[in-house]
CSV table of C-alpha atoms in Angstrom, one decimal:
chain,number,residue,atom,x,y,z
A,1,MET,CA,20.7,69.9,-67.9
A,2,LEU,CA,22.4,68.0,-64.9
A,3,SER,CA,24.3,70.4,-63.3
A,4,LYS,CA,27.6,69.7,-61.2
A,5,PHE,CA,25.8,70.0,-57.8
A,6,LYS,CA,22.6,67.2,-59.6
A,7,ARG,CA,25.9,64.8,-60.4
A,8,SER,CA,27.9,65.3,-57.4
A,9,LYS,CA,24.3,64.5,-55.4
A,10,TYR,CA,23.5,61.0,-57.1
A,11,GLN,CA,27.3,60.5,-56.7
A,12,GLN,CA,27.4,60.3,-53.0
A,13,PRO,CA,24.6,57.2,-52.8
A,14,LEU,CA,27.2,55.1,-55.3
A,15,CYS,CA,30.1,56.1,-52.0
A,16,TYR,CA,28.4,55.9,-49.7
A,17,LEU,CA,26.9,52.0,-50.6
A,18,PRO,CA,27.9,49.3,-48.3
A,19,LYS,CA,30.6,47.9,-50.4
A,20,LEU,CA,32.4,43.9,-50.5
A,21,PRO,CA,37.0,43.8,-51.2
A,22,GLN,CA,37.2,41.6,-54.7
A,23,ALA,CA,40.9,40.3,-55.5
A,24,ILE,CA,40.7,40.9,-59.6
A,25,ASP,CA,42.8,37.7,-60.1
A,26,ASP,CA,39.2,35.8,-58.8
A,27,ILE,CA,36.8,37.8,-60.9
A,28,GLN,CA,36.6,36.2,-64.8
A,29,THR,CA,34.5,37.4,-67.7
A,30,LEU,CA,32.8,35.0,-69.3
A,31,TYR,CA,32.9,35.5,-73.1
A,32,CYS,CA,30.2,32.3,-74.9
A,33,PRO,CA,27.4,30.8,-73.7
A,34,LYS,CA,29.9,27.1,-74.2
A,35,ILE,CA,32.6,28.2,-71.7
A,36,PHE,CA,29.6,28.9,-69.8
A,37,ARG,CA,28.2,25.7,-69.9
A,38,SER,CA,31.8,23.7,-70.0
A,39,THR,CA,32.6,26.1,-66.4
A,40,LEU,CA,29.4,25.9,-64.9
A,41,LEU,CA,29.6,21.3,-65.2
A,42,THR,CA,33.0,21.6,-63.8
A,43,LEU,CA,31.7,23.7,-60.7
A,44,ILE,CA,29.3,20.9,-60.2
A,45,ALA,CA,31.7,18.4,-60.4
A,46,GLN,CA,34.2,20.2,-58.4
A,47,ALA,CA,31.9,21.0,-55.4
A,48,THR,CA,32.3,20.2,-52.1
A,49,ARG,CA,30.2,22.0,-50.2
A,50,ARG,CA,27.1,23.5,-51.7
A,51,ILE,CA,25.3,24.0,-55.2
A,52,TYR,CA,22.6,26.2,-55.5
A,53,LEU,CA,21.0,26.8,-58.6
A,54,ILE,CA,18.8,29.5,-59.9
A,55,ALA,CA,17.2,30.6,-62.8
A,56,LEU,CA,13.8,31.5,-64.6
A,57,TYR,CA,13.6,28.2,-66.0
A,58,PHE,CA,15.3,24.8,-65.8
A,59,GLU,CA,14.0,23.3,-69.3
A,60,LYS,CA,13.8,19.9,-70.7
A,61,ASP,CA,16.3,19.9,-72.9
A,62,GLU,CA,19.4,18.1,-73.4
A,63,ALA,CA,21.3,21.1,-72.1
A,64,GLY,CA,18.5,20.6,-68.4
A,65,GLN,CA,19.2,17.3,-68.2
A,66,ASN,CA,22.7,17.2,-68.9
A,67,ILE,CA,22.9,19.7,-66.3
A,68,LEU,CA,20.4,17.8,-64.2
A,69,THR,CA,22.2,14.5,-64.5
A,70,ALA,CA,25.6,16.1,-63.1
A,71,LEU,CA,24.2,17.4,-60.3
A,72,TYR,CA,22.5,14.0,-59.6
A,73,ARG,CA,25.9,11.8,-60.1
A,74,ALA,CA,27.6,15.0,-57.3
A,75,LYS,CA,24.6,14.4,-55.0
A,76,LYS,CA,25.5,10.7,-55.3
A,77,GLN,CA,29.2,11.5,-55.4
A,78,ARG,CA,29.1,13.3,-52.1
A,79,PRO,CA,25.7,12.8,-50.2
A,80,LYS,CA,26.5,15.4,-47.6
A,81,LEU,CA,26.6,18.0,-50.6
A,82,GLU,CA,24.0,21.1,-50.0
A,83,ILE,CA,22.3,20.8,-53.1
A,84,CYS,CA,19.0,22.9,-54.3
A,85,LEU,CA,17.6,24.5,-57.3
A,86,LEU,CA,15.5,27.2,-57.4
A,87,VAL,CA,13.1,28.2,-60.5
A,88,ASP,CA,9.9,30.6,-60.8
A,89,TRP,CA,6.9,28.5,-60.0
A,90,HIS,CA,4.4,29.7,-62.9
A,91,ARG,CA,7.1,29.4,-65.6
A,92,ALA,CA,7.8,25.6,-64.6
A,93,GLN,CA,4.3,24.7,-64.5
A,94,ARG,CA,3.6,25.7,-68.5
A,95,CYS,CA,4.7,24.3,-71.4
A,96,ARG,CA,7.1,26.8,-73.8
A,97,ILE,CA,4.8,29.6,-75.2
A,98,GLY,CA,3.6,28.0,-79.0
A,99,ASP,CA,4.0,24.6,-77.7
A,100,MET,CA,1.3,22.5,-77.1
A,101,THR,CA,2.4,19.4,-75.9
A,102,GLY,CA,1.5,18.4,-72.3
A,103,ASN,CA,4.4,17.7,-70.7
A,104,THR,CA,5.9,20.6,-68.3
A,105,ASN,CA,9.1,21.2,-66.7
A,106,VAL,CA,7.5,20.1,-63.1
A,107,ASP,CA,6.1,17.2,-65.2
A,108,TRP,CA,10.3,16.0,-66.0
A,109,TYR,CA,11.9,17.5,-62.2
A,110,CYS,CA,9.1,14.7,-61.6
A,111,GLN,CA,10.5,11.7,-63.5
A,112,MET,CA,13.6,12.7,-63.0
A,113,ALA,CA,13.1,12.5,-58.8
A,114,GLU,CA,11.6,9.0,-59.2
A,115,LYS,CA,14.7,7.8,-61.7
A,116,ASN,CA,16.9,8.8,-58.7
A,117,GLU,CA,15.2,7.4,-55.8
A,118,GLY,CA,17.2,7.7,-52.5
A,119,THR,CA,18.8,10.9,-54.0
A,120,ILE,CA,17.6,14.0,-53.1
A,121,VAL,CA,18.3,16.9,-55.5
A,122,PRO,CA,15.5,19.8,-54.7
A,123,ILE,CA,13.8,21.6,-56.8
A,124,TYR,CA,12.2,24.9,-55.6
A,125,GLY,CA,8.9,26.6,-57.4
A,126,VAL,CA,9.2,30.6,-55.8
A,127,ALA,CA,6.1,32.8,-56.9
A,128,VAL,CA,6.5,36.2,-56.9
A,129,ASN,CA,3.0,37.2,-57.8
A,130,THR,CA,-0.2,35.6,-57.9
A,131,ARG,CA,-0.4,35.3,-61.7
A,132,GLU,CA,3.4,35.3,-63.9
A,133,ALA,CA,2.2,38.4,-66.0
A,134,LEU,CA,2.0,40.1,-62.5
A,135,GLY,CA,5.7,39.3,-62.0
A,136,VAL,CA,8.0,36.3,-61.3
A,137,LEU,CA,11.5,35.4,-60.1
A,138,HIS,CA,14.5,37.2,-61.9
A,139,LEU,CA,16.6,36.9,-59.3
A,140,LYS,CA,20.2,35.6,-60.9
A,141,GLY,CA,23.9,34.2,-59.7
A,142,SER,CA,24.1,30.7,-58.9
A,143,ILE,CA,26.2,29.6,-56.0
A,144,ILE,CA,29.1,27.0,-56.0
A,145,ASP,CA,31.0,26.6,-52.9
A,146,ASP,CA,32.0,29.7,-52.5
A,147,ASN,CA,32.2,30.9,-56.5
A,148,VAL,CA,29.6,33.3,-57.6
A,149,ILE,CA,28.3,32.5,-61.9
A,150,TYR,CA,26.3,35.4,-62.2
A,151,SER,CA,24.5,35.3,-66.0
A,152,GLY,CA,20.4,36.7,-67.0
A,153,ALA,CA,20.5,32.8,-68.6
A,154,SER,CA,18.5,30.5,-68.0
A,155,ILE,CA,19.1,26.7,-68.2
A,156,ASN,CA,18.1,25.6,-71.8
A,157,ASP,CA,20.5,24.2,-75.9
A,158,ALA,CA,19.5,28.2,-76.5
A,159,TYR,CA,21.3,29.9,-73.4
A,160,LEU,CA,24.1,26.7,-72.9
A,161,TYR,CA,25.2,26.4,-76.7
A,162,GLN,CA,24.0,23.3,-76.6
A,163,HIS,CA,23.7,22.8,-80.2
A,164,ASP,CA,23.9,25.0,-83.7
A,165,LYS,CA,22.1,28.3,-81.9
A,166,TYR,CA,22.8,30.4,-78.9
A,167,ARG,CA,20.9,33.2,-77.3
A,168,TYR,CA,24.0,35.4,-75.7
A,169,ASP,CA,24.3,36.8,-72.3
A,170,ARG,CA,26.8,38.4,-70.1
A,171,TYR,CA,28.7,35.4,-67.6
A,172,GLN,CA,31.0,36.4,-64.8
A,173,LEU,CA,32.4,33.8,-61.8
A,174,ILE,CA,33.2,35.8,-59.1
A,175,LYS,CA,35.1,33.9,-56.1
A,176,ASN,CA,34.4,35.6,-52.9
A,177,PRO,CA,33.2,33.7,-49.9
A,178,ALA,CA,31.5,37.1,-48.5
A,179,LEU,CA,29.2,38.0,-52.0
A,180,ALA,CA,28.4,34.3,-51.7
A,181,THR,CA,27.8,34.4,-48.6
A,182,VAL,CA,25.3,37.5,-48.7
A,183,MET,CA,23.6,36.3,-51.6
A,184,LEU,CA,22.8,32.7,-50.4
A,185,SER,CA,21.6,34.1,-46.9
A,186,TYR,CA,19.1,36.1,-49.0
A,187,ILE,CA,17.6,33.1,-50.5
A,188,LYS,CA,17.5,30.7,-47.4
A,189,GLN,CA,16.2,33.5,-45.1
A,190,GLN,CA,14.0,35.2,-47.0
A,191,VAL,CA,13.0,33.2,-49.6
A,192,LEU,CA,13.2,29.2,-49.0
A,193,ASN,CA,12.0,30.0,-45.2
A,194,THR,CA,8.7,31.9,-46.5
A,195,GLY,CA,6.6,29.2,-47.1
A,196,VAL,CA,5.8,30.5,-50.3
A,197,ALA,CA,8.5,28.5,-52.0
A,198,GLN,CA,7.2,24.9,-52.7
A,199,ARG,CA,8.7,21.4,-54.4
A,200,LEU,CA,8.6,20.9,-57.9
A,201,ASP,CA,9.6,18.0,-58.3
A,202,ARG,CA,7.2,16.0,-56.3
A,203,ARG,CA,3.8,15.0,-57.7
A,204,ASN,CA,1.4,16.6,-54.5
A,205,CYS,CA,2.6,19.5,-55.7
A,206,LEU,CA,0.1,23.2,-54.7
A,207,ASN,CA,-1.6,24.8,-56.7
A,208,ASN,CA,-1.6,28.8,-57.2
A,209,SER,CA,-5.3,29.1,-54.9
A,210,ASP,CA,-3.7,27.2,-52.5
A,211,ILE,CA,-0.5,29.9,-51.7
A,212,LYS,CA,-2.6,32.9,-53.2
A,213,SER,CA,-2.3,34.6,-50.0
A,214,LYS,CA,1.2,33.7,-49.0
A,215,THR,CA,2.2,35.1,-52.2
A,216,ARG,CA,0.7,38.0,-51.2
A,217,HIS,CA,2.6,38.9,-48.3
A,218,PHE,CA,5.5,37.3,-49.8
A,219,ARG,CA,5.5,40.0,-52.0
A,220,LEU,CA,4.6,43.1,-49.4
A,221,LYS,CA,7.4,41.2,-47.7
A,222,LEU,CA,9.7,41.2,-50.4
A,223,ARG,CA,9.2,45.0,-50.8
A,224,ASP,CA,11.0,45.9,-47.9
A,225,ILE,CA,14.3,43.7,-47.4
A,226,GLY,CA,17.2,43.4,-49.3
A,227,TYR,CA,20.7,42.2,-49.4
A,228,GLN,CA,22.2,41.8,-45.5
A,229,PHE,CA,25.7,42.9,-44.7
A,230,THR,CA,28.6,45.7,-43.8
A,231,ASN,CA,30.8,48.1,-45.1
A,232,ASP,CA,34.0,46.2,-45.7
A,233,ALA,CA,35.7,48.1,-48.4
A,234,ASP,CA,36.8,52.0,-49.1
A,235,ASN,CA,36.1,53.2,-52.3
A,236,GLU,CA,39.8,53.2,-52.9
A,237,GLU,CA,39.9,49.2,-54.1
A,238,LEU,CA,37.9,46.9,-56.5
A,239,ALA,CA,34.9,46.0,-54.1
A,240,VAL,CA,31.9,44.1,-54.9
A,241,THR,CA,27.4,45.4,-53.9
A,242,PRO,CA,25.2,43.2,-54.5
A,243,LEU,CA,21.6,44.7,-55.0
A,244,VAL,CA,18.2,43.0,-55.5
A,245,GLY,CA,14.6,45.2,-55.5
A,246,LEU,CA,11.1,44.9,-56.0
A,247,GLY,CA,8.8,47.2,-57.4
A,248,LYS,CA,9.3,50.8,-58.3
A,249,LYS,CA,11.2,52.5,-55.6
A,250,ASN,CA,13.4,49.6,-54.3
A,251,PRO,CA,17.2,49.6,-53.8
A,252,LEU,CA,18.6,48.5,-57.8
A,253,ASN,CA,16.5,50.4,-58.9
A,254,ASN,CA,17.4,53.8,-57.1
A,255,THR,CA,20.5,52.6,-58.0
A,256,ILE,CA,20.7,52.3,-61.3
A,257,ASP,CA,19.1,56.1,-61.6
A,258,ALA,CA,22.2,56.9,-59.5
A,259,LEU,CA,24.9,54.7,-61.3
A,260,MET,CA,23.4,56.9,-65.2
A,261,CYS,CA,23.2,60.2,-63.6
A,262,SER,CA,26.8,59.5,-62.0
A,263,THR,CA,28.2,59.7,-65.8
A,264,GLN,CA,31.0,62.1,-66.1
A,265,GLN,CA,32.5,60.8,-70.0
A,266,TYR,CA,29.9,58.3,-70.8
A,267,LEU,CA,27.3,55.2,-70.2
A,268,ILE,CA,27.2,51.6,-72.0
A,269,ILE,CA,23.1,50.1,-71.8
A,270,CYS,CA,22.9,47.0,-73.7
A,271,ILE,CA,19.4,45.5,-73.4
A,272,PRO,CA,17.3,42.8,-75.3
A,273,TYR,CA,14.8,45.1,-76.6
A,274,PHE,CA,13.8,48.7,-76.5
A,275,ASN,CA,11.3,49.6,-73.1
A,276,LEU,CA,12.6,51.6,-71.2
A,277,PRO,CA,11.2,53.1,-68.2
A,278,THR,CA,10.7,56.9,-68.6
A,279,LEU,CA,12.9,58.0,-66.1
A,280,LEU,CA,15.4,56.3,-68.1
A,281,ILE,CA,14.9,58.1,-70.9
A,282,ARG,CA,14.9,61.0,-69.4
A,283,ASN,CA,18.1,60.7,-68.2
A,284,ILE,CA,19.4,59.8,-71.1
A,285,THR,CA,18.3,63.0,-72.8
A,286,TYR,CA,19.1,65.2,-70.1
A,287,LEU,CA,23.3,63.4,-70.4
A,288,LEU,CA,23.2,63.8,-74.0
A,289,GLN,CA,21.5,68.0,-73.3
A,290,ASN,CA,25.0,67.3,-70.8
A,291,GLY,CA,27.6,66.6,-73.4
A,292,LYS,CA,28.1,62.8,-72.2
A,293,GLN,CA,28.8,59.9,-74.8
A,294,ILE,CA,26.2,57.5,-74.9
A,295,GLU,CA,25.9,54.1,-76.7
A,296,ILE,CA,22.9,51.8,-76.7
A,297,ILE,CA,22.9,47.9,-77.6
A,298,VAL,CA,20.1,46.7,-78.0
A,299,GLY,CA,18.9,43.2,-80.4
A,300,ASP,CA,17.3,43.4,-84.1
A,301,LYS,CA,13.8,42.3,-83.8
A,302,THR,CA,15.2,38.9,-85.5
A,303,ALA,CA,17.3,38.5,-83.0
A,304,ASN,CA,13.8,38.3,-80.5
A,305,ASP,CA,13.9,35.1,-78.8
A,306,PHE,CA,9.3,35.9,-79.7
A,307,TYR,CA,10.8,36.7,-83.3
A,308,ILE,CA,9.0,34.7,-85.9
A,309,PRO,CA,10.6,33.9,-89.5
A,310,GLU,CA,7.6,34.9,-92.4
A,311,ASN,CA,7.6,31.8,-93.6
A,312,GLN,CA,6.6,29.9,-90.3
A,313,PRO,CA,3.0,30.4,-88.8
A,314,PHE,CA,2.4,33.4,-87.3
A,315,LYS,CA,1.4,34.0,-83.5
A,316,MET,CA,0.2,37.0,-81.8
A,317,ILE,CA,3.1,36.4,-79.5
A,318,GLY,CA,5.3,37.2,-82.4
A,319,THR,CA,4.1,40.8,-82.9
A,320,LEU,CA,6.5,41.3,-79.8
A,321,PRO,CA,10.0,42.0,-81.3
A,322,TYR,CA,8.3,45.3,-83.4
A,323,LEU,CA,6.4,46.8,-81.1
A,324,TYR,CA,9.8,47.6,-79.1
A,325,GLU,CA,11.2,48.4,-82.3
A,326,ILE,CA,8.9,50.8,-83.0
A,327,ASN,CA,9.8,52.0,-79.2
A,328,LEU,CA,13.5,52.4,-80.5
A,329,ARG,CA,12.8,53.9,-83.5
A,330,ARG,CA,10.5,56.4,-81.7
A,331,PHE,CA,12.6,57.0,-79.3
A,332,PHE,CA,15.7,57.4,-82.0
A,333,ARG,CA,14.2,59.6,-84.2
A,334,SER,CA,13.3,62.3,-80.6
A,335,LEU,CA,17.4,62.1,-80.9
A,336,GLN,CA,18.5,62.1,-83.5
A,337,GLN,CA,20.5,65.3,-83.7
A,338,TYR,CA,23.3,63.7,-81.3
A,339,VAL,CA,23.1,60.5,-83.2
A,340,ASP,CA,24.0,63.0,-86.4
A,341,ILE,CA,26.6,65.1,-84.1
A,342,GLY,CA,28.5,61.2,-82.7
A,343,GLN,CA,27.3,61.7,-79.4
A,344,LEU,CA,25.4,58.9,-79.5
A,345,ILE,CA,25.5,56.0,-80.6
A,346,ILE,CA,23.0,52.9,-81.3
A,347,ARG,CA,24.0,49.7,-82.2
A,348,LEU,CA,21.2,46.7,-83.0
A,349,TRP,CA,23.1,43.0,-82.3
A,350,LYS,CA,22.6,40.4,-85.4
A,351,ASP,CA,24.0,36.9,-85.4
A,352,GLY,CA,22.1,34.7,-88.2
A,353,ASN,CA,19.1,33.3,-86.4
A,354,ASN,CA,21.1,33.2,-83.1
A,355,SER,CA,19.1,35.3,-80.3
A,356,TYR,CA,20.4,38.6,-77.9
A,357,HIS,CA,19.4,38.4,-74.2
A,358,LEU,CA,22.1,40.6,-72.7
A,359,LYS,CA,22.1,43.4,-69.9
A,360,GLY,CA,24.3,45.4,-68.2
A,361,ILE,CA,25.7,49.1,-68.2
A,362,TRP,CA,29.3,50.5,-68.1
A,363,ILE,CA,29.9,54.1,-66.6
A,364,ASP,CA,33.1,55.9,-67.4
A,365,ASP,CA,35.7,53.2,-66.4
A,366,LYS,CA,34.8,52.9,-62.4
A,367,TRP,CA,31.8,51.4,-62.5
A,368,GLN,CA,29.7,47.6,-64.0
A,369,LEU,CA,26.7,46.4,-63.0
A,370,ILE,CA,26.1,42.9,-64.6
A,371,THR,CA,22.4,42.0,-64.2
A,372,GLY,CA,19.5,40.1,-65.3
A,373,ASN,CA,17.2,43.0,-65.2
A,374,ASN,CA,16.1,43.6,-68.6
A,375,LEU,CA,15.3,48.0,-67.7
A,376,ASN,CA,12.4,47.9,-69.2
A,377,LEU,CA,8.8,48.4,-67.2
A,378,ARG,CA,8.4,44.9,-66.7
A,379,ALA,CA,11.8,44.4,-64.6
A,380,TRP,CA,10.8,48.3,-63.2
A,381,HIS,CA,7.7,47.6,-61.8
A,382,LEU,CA,7.0,43.7,-61.6
A,383,ASP,CA,9.4,41.5,-61.1
A,384,LEU,CA,11.9,40.5,-58.1
A,385,GLU,CA,15.3,41.6,-60.0
A,386,ASN,CA,19.2,41.4,-58.7
A,387,ALA,CA,22.4,42.5,-59.5
A,388,ILE,CA,26.4,42.6,-58.6
A,389,LEU,CA,28.0,46.1,-59.2
A,390,ILE,CA,31.3,46.9,-59.6
A,391,HIS,CA,33.4,49.8,-58.3
A,392,ASP,CA,36.9,49.7,-59.6
A,393,PRO,CA,38.5,52.6,-59.0
A,394,GLN,CA,41.8,51.5,-60.4
A,395,TYR,CA,41.0,50.3,-64.1
A,396,GLN,CA,42.1,46.7,-62.8
A,397,MET,CA,39.3,45.0,-64.8
A,398,GLN,CA,40.0,47.3,-67.7
A,399,GLU,CA,41.6,45.3,-70.0
A,400,GLN,CA,38.0,42.2,-69.4
A,401,ARG,CA,36.1,45.1,-69.7
A,402,THR,CA,37.5,46.2,-73.1
A,403,LYS,CA,37.8,41.9,-74.3
A,404,GLU,CA,34.2,41.4,-73.1
A,405,LEU,CA,32.8,44.9,-75.0
A,406,LEU,CA,34.5,44.1,-78.3
A,407,PHE,CA,32.6,40.4,-77.9
A,408,ILE,CA,29.6,42.4,-77.4
A,409,ARG,CA,30.0,44.9,-80.7
A,410,ARG,CA,31.0,42.4,-82.8
A,411,HIS,CA,27.9,41.3,-84.4
A,412,THR,CA,26.4,44.6,-84.5
A,413,ARG,CA,25.7,47.4,-87.0
A,414,VAL,CA,25.6,51.2,-86.3
A,415,LEU,CA,22.3,53.2,-86.7
A,416,THR,CA,23.2,56.5,-88.6
A,417,HIS,CA,19.4,57.4,-88.9
A,418,TYR,CA,16.4,56.4,-87.4
A,419,LEU,CA,15.4,55.8,-90.8
A,420,ASP,CA,17.5,52.9,-90.6
A,421,LEU,CA,14.7,50.9,-88.7
A,422,ASP,CA,11.7,49.7,-90.1
A,423,ASN,CA,8.4,51.5,-90.1
A,424,LEU,CA,4.5,49.9,-89.6
A,425,GLN,CA,4.1,50.2,-93.2
A,426,GLN,CA,6.9,47.7,-93.9
A,427,TYR,CA,5.8,45.2,-91.4
A,428,PRO,CA,4.0,41.4,-92.6
A,429,ASN,CA,0.8,42.1,-93.3
A,430,LYS,CA,-0.6,39.7,-90.4
A,431,VAL,CA,1.8,42.3,-88.1
A,432,GLN,CA,-0.1,45.4,-89.3
A,433,LYS,CA,-3.0,44.7,-88.5
A,434,LEU,CA,-2.8,43.4,-84.9
A,435,ILE,CA,-0.5,46.5,-84.1
A,436,ARG,CA,-3.2,48.1,-85.9
A,437,ARG,CA,-6.0,46.7,-83.5
A,438,MET,CA,-4.0,47.0,-80.5
A,439,ARG,CA,-3.5,50.6,-80.7
A,440,SER,CA,-6.9,51.0,-81.0
A,441,ILE,CA,-8.1,49.9,-77.7
A,442,HIS,CA,-4.1,51.2,-76.1
A,443,ILE,CA,-3.5,47.6,-75.4
A,444,ASP,CA,0.0,48.2,-76.7
A,445,ARG,CA,0.6,50.5,-74.3
A,446,LEU,CA,-0.4,47.7,-71.3
A,447,ILE,CA,1.8,45.0,-73.6
A,448,ASN,CA,4.3,47.1,-73.0
A,449,ARG,CA,4.2,47.1,-69.3
A,450,ILE,CA,3.7,43.5,-68.6
A,451,LEU,CA,6.0,41.7,-71.3
């Protein structure tokens, strides 16, 4: 069990974390993707100094077109405006999984640059590893003037609720000049100035082999470098701490571990799919044994963006939601006793044919982690991840926190028994056969690590 001494040991690093003061009037939780889209467009239209948009991918669809058009318009109206887009190098140069069309997002970036000749809106691809399966740029937090608009969302129709289908995420707008400067300095100094970030809006784009050695050096360097800033807040005021990390033993992972272990009353975790690292599962088990209240909100398998309805042609990638459900069922079964007494609450999110991409951690009423980190094995070991930790010792964010959790829980149902989840025998025949083959050669374990 976690003794009082061990809890105190984990609370100390949280107290010693460098923090930046945050005015409560300058932090705003956005509660739906449509508001996120309209806010993003408004900030772009009003920007006077700088716009740095950072996402895993920037899709060639109506939402992507609207955002990129708005950026070109802003640059034409205010030529001195500093604009830059960063996306993952590998993801930008392929179509969506299952899409057999030839044009990629890179083709579209080049077409838009040619269409707006004379107006430069640079789009950079950043390679975190030599292959996409081994690590991607998963940084979040776009900087517009002194605002950080933080969300796990990328830019496409689903994330921005452009039509009648959405992908649900979290969205925070934080006005904080110091925070914006710290996050932007990292992007400029540790990413853009390394030689790995390559322009994707030009036809003479390099290929993977051209930057392979730089990518390896870049990855090694990133393991040892975080956000650089000095402490400017005490532990009695509302404050924010930006965190960044790559690899298993990084400051972000260590802080997540410390956060969980410091729980005194309750812990809430949101994840899009269930594939927690062993350390986090161990922490949850210890907290339950120590009498703490835990709530886990996870997406239903049908709310996973890889889910393929049974009436559509099956593809191998469609097994992923079922593998995640198997993980959840196994975890649920091992801790059923805590569900029975109401100490562990597991909620499954589902809203029609919409998908769920929401992640975050709430500890007691004082700590809140907003992040793009999926809290899975891939995020823990392979991807470049970041987060903003909010410390709220005076409970100033309680109203926003309560409202956001109400919105999140609105489309959830509480599971009372692990049998509420389907087992392998209840899956479609093609899924059953493929999972059995995977298990026979243990490839399901590898898939859990890289997807």
